[in-house]
PDB file of C-alpha atoms in Angstrom:
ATOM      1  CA  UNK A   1    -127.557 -50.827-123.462  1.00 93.00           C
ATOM      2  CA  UNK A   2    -126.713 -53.873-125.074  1.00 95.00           C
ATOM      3  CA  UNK A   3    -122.659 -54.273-125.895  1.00 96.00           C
ATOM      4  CA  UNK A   4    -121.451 -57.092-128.250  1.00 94.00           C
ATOM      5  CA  UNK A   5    -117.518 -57.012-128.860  1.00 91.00           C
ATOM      6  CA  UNK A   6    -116.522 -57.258-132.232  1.00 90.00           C
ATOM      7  CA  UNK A   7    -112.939 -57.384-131.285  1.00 82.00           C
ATOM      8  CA  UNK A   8    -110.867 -56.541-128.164  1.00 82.00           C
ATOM      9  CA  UNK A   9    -107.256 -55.131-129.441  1.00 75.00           C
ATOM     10  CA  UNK A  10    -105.417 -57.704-131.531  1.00 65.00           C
ATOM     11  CA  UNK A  11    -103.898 -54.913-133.459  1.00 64.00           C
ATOM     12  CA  UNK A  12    -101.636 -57.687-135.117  1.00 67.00           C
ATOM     13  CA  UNK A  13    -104.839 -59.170-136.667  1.00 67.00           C
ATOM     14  CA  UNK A  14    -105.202 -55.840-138.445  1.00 66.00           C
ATOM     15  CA  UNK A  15    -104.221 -57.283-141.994  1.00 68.00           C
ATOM     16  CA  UNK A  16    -105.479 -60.104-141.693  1.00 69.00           C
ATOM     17  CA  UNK A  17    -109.109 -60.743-143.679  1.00 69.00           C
ATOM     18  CA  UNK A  18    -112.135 -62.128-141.492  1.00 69.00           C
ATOM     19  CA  UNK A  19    -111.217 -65.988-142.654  1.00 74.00           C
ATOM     20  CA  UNK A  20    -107.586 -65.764-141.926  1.00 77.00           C
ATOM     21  CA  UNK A  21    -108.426 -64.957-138.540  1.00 74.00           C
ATOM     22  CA  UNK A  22    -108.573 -68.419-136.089  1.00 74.00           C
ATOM     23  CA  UNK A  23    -111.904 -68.933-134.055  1.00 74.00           C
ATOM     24  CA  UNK A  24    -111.400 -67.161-130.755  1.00 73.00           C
ATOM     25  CA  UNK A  25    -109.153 -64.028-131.557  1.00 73.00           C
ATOM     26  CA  UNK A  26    -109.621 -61.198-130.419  1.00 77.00           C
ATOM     27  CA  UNK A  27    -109.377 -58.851-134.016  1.00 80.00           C
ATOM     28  CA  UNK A  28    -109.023 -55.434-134.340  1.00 82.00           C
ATOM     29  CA  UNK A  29    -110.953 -53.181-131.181  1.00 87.00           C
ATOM     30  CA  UNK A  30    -114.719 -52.170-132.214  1.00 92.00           C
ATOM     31  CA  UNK A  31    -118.021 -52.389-130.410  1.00 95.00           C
ATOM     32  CA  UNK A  32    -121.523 -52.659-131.181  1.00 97.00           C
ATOM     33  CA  UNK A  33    -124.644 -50.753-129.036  1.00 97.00           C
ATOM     34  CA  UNK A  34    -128.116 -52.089-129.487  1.00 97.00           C
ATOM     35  CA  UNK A  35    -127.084 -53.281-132.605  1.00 96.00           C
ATOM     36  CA  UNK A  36    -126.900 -50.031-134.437  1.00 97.00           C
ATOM     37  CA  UNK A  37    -124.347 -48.161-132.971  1.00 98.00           C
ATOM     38  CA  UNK A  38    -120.768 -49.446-133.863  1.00 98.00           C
ATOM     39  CA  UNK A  39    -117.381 -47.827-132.220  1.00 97.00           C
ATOM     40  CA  UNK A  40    -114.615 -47.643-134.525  1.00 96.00           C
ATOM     41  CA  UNK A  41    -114.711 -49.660-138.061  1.00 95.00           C
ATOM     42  CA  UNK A  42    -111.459 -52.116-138.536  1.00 92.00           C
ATOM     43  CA  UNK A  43    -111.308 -54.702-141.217  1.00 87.00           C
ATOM     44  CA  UNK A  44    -112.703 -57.332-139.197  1.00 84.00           C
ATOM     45  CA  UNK A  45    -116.055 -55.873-138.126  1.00 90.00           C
ATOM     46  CA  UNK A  46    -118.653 -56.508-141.491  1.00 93.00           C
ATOM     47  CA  UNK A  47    -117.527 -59.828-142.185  1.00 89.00           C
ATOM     48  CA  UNK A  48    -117.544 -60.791-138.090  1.00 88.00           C
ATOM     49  CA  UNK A  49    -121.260 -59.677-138.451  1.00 93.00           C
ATOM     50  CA  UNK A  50    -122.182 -61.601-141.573  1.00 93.00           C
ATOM     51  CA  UNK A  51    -120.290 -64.456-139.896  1.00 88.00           C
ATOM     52  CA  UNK A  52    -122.553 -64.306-136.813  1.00 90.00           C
ATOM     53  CA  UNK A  53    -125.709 -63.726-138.799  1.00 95.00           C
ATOM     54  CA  UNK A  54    -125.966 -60.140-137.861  1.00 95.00           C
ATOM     55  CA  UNK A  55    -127.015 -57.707-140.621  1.00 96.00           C
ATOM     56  CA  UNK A  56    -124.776 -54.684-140.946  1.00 96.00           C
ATOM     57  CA  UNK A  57    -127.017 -52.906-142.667  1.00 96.00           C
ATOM     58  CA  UNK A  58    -128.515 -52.491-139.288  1.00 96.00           C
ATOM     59  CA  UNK A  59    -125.911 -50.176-138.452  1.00 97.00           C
ATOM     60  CA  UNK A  60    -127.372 -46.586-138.744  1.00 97.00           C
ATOM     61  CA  UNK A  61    -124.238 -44.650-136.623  1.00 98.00           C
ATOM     62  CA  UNK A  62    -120.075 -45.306-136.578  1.00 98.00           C
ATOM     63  CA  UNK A  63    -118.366 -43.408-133.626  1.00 98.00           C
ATOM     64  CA  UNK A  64    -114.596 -43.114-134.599  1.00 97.00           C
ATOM     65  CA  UNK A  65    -112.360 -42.983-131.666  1.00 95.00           C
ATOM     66  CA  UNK A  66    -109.246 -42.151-134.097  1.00 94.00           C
ATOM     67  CA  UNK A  67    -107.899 -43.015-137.281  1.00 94.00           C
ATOM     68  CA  UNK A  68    -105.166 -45.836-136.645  1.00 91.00           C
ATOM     69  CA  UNK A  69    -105.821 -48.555-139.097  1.00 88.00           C
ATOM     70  CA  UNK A  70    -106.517 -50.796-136.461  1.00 88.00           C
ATOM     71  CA  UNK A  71    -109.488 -48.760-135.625  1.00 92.00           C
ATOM     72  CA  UNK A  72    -110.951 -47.367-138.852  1.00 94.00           C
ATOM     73  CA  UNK A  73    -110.538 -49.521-142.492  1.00 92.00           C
ATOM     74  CA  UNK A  74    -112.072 -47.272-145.393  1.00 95.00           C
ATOM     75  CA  UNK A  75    -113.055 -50.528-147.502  1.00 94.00           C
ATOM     76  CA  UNK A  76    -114.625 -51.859-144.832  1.00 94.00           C
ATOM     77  CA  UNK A  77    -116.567 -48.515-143.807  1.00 96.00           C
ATOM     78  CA  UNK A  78    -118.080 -47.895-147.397  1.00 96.00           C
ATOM     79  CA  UNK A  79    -119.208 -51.523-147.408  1.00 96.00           C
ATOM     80  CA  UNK A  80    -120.789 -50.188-144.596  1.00 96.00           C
ATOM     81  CA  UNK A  81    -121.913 -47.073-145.953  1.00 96.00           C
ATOM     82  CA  UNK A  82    -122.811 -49.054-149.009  1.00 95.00           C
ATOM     83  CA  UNK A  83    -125.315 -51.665-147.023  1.00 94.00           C
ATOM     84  CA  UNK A  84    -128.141 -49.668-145.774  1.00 84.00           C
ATOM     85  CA  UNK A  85    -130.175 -48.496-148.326  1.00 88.00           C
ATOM     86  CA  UNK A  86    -129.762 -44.640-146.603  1.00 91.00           C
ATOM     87  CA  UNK A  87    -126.837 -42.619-145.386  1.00 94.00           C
ATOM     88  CA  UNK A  88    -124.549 -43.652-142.511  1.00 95.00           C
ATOM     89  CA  UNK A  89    -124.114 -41.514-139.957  1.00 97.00           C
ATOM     90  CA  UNK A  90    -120.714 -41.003-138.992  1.00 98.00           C
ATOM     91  CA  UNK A  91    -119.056 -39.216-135.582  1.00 98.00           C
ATOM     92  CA  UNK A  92    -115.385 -38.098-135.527  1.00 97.00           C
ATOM     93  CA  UNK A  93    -113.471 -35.415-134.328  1.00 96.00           C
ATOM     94  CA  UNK A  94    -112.284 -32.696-136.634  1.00 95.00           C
ATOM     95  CA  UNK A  95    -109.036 -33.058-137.199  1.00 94.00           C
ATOM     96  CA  UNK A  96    -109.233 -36.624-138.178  1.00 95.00           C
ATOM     97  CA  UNK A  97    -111.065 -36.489-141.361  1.00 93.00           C
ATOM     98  CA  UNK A  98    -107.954 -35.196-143.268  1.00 93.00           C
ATOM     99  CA  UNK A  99    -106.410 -38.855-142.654  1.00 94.00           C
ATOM    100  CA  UNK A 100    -109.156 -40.866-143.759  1.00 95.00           C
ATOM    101  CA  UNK A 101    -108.418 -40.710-147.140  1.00 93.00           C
ATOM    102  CA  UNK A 102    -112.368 -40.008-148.221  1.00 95.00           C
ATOM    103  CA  UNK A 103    -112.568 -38.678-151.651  1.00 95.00           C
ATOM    104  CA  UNK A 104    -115.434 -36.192-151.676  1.00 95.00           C
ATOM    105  CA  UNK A 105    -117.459 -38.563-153.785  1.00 95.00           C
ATOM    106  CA  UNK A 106    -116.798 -41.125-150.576  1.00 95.00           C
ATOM    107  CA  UNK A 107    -118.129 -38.708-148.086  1.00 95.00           C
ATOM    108  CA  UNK A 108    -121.656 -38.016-149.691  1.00 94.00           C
ATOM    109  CA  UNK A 109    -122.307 -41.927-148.899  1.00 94.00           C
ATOM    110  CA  UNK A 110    -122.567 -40.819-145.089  1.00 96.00           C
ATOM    111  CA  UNK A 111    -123.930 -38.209-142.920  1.00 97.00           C
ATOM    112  CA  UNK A 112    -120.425 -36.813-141.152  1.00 97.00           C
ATOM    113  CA  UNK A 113    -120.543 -35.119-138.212  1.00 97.00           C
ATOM    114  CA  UNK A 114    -116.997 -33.608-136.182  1.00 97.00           C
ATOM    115  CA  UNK A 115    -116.828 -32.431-133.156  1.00 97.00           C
ATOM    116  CA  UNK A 116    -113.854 -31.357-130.725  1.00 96.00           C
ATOM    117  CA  UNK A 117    -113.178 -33.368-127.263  1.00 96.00           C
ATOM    118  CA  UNK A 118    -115.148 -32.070-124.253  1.00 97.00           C
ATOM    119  CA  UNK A 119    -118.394 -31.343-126.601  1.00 98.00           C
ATOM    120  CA  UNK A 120    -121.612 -33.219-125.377  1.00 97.00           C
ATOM    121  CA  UNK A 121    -123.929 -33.551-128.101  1.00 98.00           C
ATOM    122  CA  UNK A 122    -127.182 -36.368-128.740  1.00 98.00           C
ATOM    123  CA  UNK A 123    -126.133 -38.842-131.302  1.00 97.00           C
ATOM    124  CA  UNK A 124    -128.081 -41.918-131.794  1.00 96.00           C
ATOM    125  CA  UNK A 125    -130.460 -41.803-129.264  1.00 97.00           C
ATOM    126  CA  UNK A 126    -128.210 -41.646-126.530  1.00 98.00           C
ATOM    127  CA  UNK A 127    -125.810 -38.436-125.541  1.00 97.00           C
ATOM    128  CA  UNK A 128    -122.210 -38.848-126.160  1.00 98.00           C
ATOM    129  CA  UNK A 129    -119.262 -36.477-124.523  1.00 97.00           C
ATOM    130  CA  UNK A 130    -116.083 -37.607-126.276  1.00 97.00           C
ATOM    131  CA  UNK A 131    -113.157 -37.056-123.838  1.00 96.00           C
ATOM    132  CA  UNK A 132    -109.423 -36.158-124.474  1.00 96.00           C
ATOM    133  CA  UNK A 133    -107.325 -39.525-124.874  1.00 94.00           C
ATOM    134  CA  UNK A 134    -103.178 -39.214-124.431  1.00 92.00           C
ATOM    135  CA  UNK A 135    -102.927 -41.345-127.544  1.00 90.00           C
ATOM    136  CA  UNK A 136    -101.127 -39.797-130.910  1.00 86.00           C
ATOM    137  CA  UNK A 137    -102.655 -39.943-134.354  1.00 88.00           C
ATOM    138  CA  UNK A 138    -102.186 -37.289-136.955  1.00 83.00           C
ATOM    139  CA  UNK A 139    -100.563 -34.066-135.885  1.00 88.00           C
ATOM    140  CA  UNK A 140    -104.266 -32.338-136.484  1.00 91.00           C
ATOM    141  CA  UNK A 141    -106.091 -35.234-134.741  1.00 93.00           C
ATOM    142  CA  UNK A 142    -107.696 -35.123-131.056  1.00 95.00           C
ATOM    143  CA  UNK A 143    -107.935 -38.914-130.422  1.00 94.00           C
ATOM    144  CA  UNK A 144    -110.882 -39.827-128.293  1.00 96.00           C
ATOM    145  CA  UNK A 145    -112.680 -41.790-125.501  1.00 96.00           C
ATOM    146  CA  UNK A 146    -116.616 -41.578-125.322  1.00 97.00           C
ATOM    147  CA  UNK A 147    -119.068 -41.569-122.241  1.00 97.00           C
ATOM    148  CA  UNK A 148    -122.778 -42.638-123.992  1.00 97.00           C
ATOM    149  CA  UNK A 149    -125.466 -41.987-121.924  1.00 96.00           C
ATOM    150  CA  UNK A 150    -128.656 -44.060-122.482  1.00 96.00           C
ATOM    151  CA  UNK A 151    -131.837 -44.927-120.605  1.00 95.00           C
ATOM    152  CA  UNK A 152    -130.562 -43.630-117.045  1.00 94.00           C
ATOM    153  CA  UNK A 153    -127.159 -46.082-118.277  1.00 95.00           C
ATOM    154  CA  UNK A 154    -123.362 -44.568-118.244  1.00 95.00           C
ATOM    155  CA  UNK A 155    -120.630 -46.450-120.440  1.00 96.00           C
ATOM    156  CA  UNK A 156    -117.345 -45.033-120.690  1.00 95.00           C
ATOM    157  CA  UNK A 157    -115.596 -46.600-124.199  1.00 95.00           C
ATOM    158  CA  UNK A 158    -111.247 -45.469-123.770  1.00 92.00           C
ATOM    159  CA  UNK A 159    -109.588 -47.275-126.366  1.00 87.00           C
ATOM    160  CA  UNK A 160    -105.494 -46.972-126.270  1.00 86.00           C
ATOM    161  CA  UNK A 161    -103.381 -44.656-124.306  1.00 76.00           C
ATOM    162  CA  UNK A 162    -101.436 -45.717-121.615  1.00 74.00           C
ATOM    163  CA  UNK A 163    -104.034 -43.589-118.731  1.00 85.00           C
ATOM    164  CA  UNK A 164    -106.538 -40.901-118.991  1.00 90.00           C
ATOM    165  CA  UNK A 165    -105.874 -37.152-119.257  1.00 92.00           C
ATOM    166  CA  UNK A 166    -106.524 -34.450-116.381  1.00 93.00           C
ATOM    167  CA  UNK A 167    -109.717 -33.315-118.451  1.00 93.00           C
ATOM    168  CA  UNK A 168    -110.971 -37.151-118.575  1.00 92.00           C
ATOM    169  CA  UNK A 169    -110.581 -37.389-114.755  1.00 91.00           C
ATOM    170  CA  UNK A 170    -112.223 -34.408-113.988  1.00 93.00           C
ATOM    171  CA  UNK A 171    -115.009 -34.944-115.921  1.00 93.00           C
ATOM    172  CA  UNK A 172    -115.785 -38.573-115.019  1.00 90.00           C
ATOM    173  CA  UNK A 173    -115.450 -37.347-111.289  1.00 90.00           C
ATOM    174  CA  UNK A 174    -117.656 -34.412-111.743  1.00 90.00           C
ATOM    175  CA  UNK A 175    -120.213 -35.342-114.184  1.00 86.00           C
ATOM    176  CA  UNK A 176    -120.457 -39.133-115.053  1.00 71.00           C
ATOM    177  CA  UNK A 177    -120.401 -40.697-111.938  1.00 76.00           C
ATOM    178  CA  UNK A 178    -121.669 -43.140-111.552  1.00 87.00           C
ATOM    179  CA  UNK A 179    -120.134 -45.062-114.478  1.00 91.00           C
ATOM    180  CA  UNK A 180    -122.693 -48.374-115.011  1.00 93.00           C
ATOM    181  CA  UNK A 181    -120.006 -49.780-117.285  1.00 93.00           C
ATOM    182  CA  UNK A 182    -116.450 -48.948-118.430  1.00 91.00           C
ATOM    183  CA  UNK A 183    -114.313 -50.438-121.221  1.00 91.00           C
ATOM    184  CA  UNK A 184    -110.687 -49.728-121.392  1.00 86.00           C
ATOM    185  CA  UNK A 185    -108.068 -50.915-123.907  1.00 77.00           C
ATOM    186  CA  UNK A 186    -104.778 -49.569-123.375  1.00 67.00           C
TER     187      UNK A 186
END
């Protein structure tokens, strides 16, 4: 797997457009896989491609770990949804499509799939297990950590909350060891 950061948790940079934004900040948390596979969409992330001559049309699949602003803009995710040519495919859990604020023309720009946290499922190439996190979003929302599983390779992706829950721990220690990478952001 090959990461590139797009940002690693300058929440404060959050309204802030990509030229505001001084060379060498860190922006708004989001990740790219083998340049298709982005986790999480903030503001920053199309522009930060453009800027670094990376096509984001080449994006085919958006993993959403929860709906925080700093973590998912909706302009910026129907540019995204806009760029390809096809339709987007786009991971979240269940709950948190009620506070995306997707109109139902919105949502027929992208493939949607929801889950719930403990399902395993293949996504992308890869198979993804989204895990628990102890952060808060909406009242209906399960925010989420991912393991992605790719070519014999292990990444765990746990974006806020202040430690991992009982289910995370048990099944990182039963099933995903060993982890190749890990990214935490808390």
């Amino acid at each position: 797997m090959k990461l590139l950061f797009l940002g690693t948790g300058s929440a404060k940079c959050k309204k802030l457009h990509e030229d505001q934004i001084p060379e060498g900040a860190r922006r708004c948390s989001s990740m790219l896989i083998d340049g298709t596979v982005q986790l999480d969409v903030p503001i920053h992330t199309y522009d930060f491609l453009v800027k670094r001559g990376i096509d984001p049309a080449d994006v085919t699949d958006i993993f959403l770990t929860h709906s925080h602003d700093d973590h998912f803009c909706k302009d910026t995710f129907l540019r995204y949804a806009k760029a390809g040519g096809r339709k987007l495919n786009f991971y979240c859990n269940t709950g948190a499509l009620q506070y995306l604020g997707l109109t139902e023309e919105e949502k027929e720009l992208v493939n949607i799939v929801t889950f719930e946290a403990m399902d395993t499922f293949e996504a992308a190439g890869m198979t993804v297990t989204a895990l628990p996190s102890n952060h808060i979003a909406g009242a209906e929302e399960q925010t989420l950590h991912y393991v992605f599983e790719k070519d014999g390779k292990k990444l765990f992706y746990g974006l806020d909350g202040g430690w991992l829950t009982g289910k995370e721990w048990s099944y990182l220690y039963r099933t995903a060891k060993p982890m190749d990478g890990a990214v935490f952001d808390t």
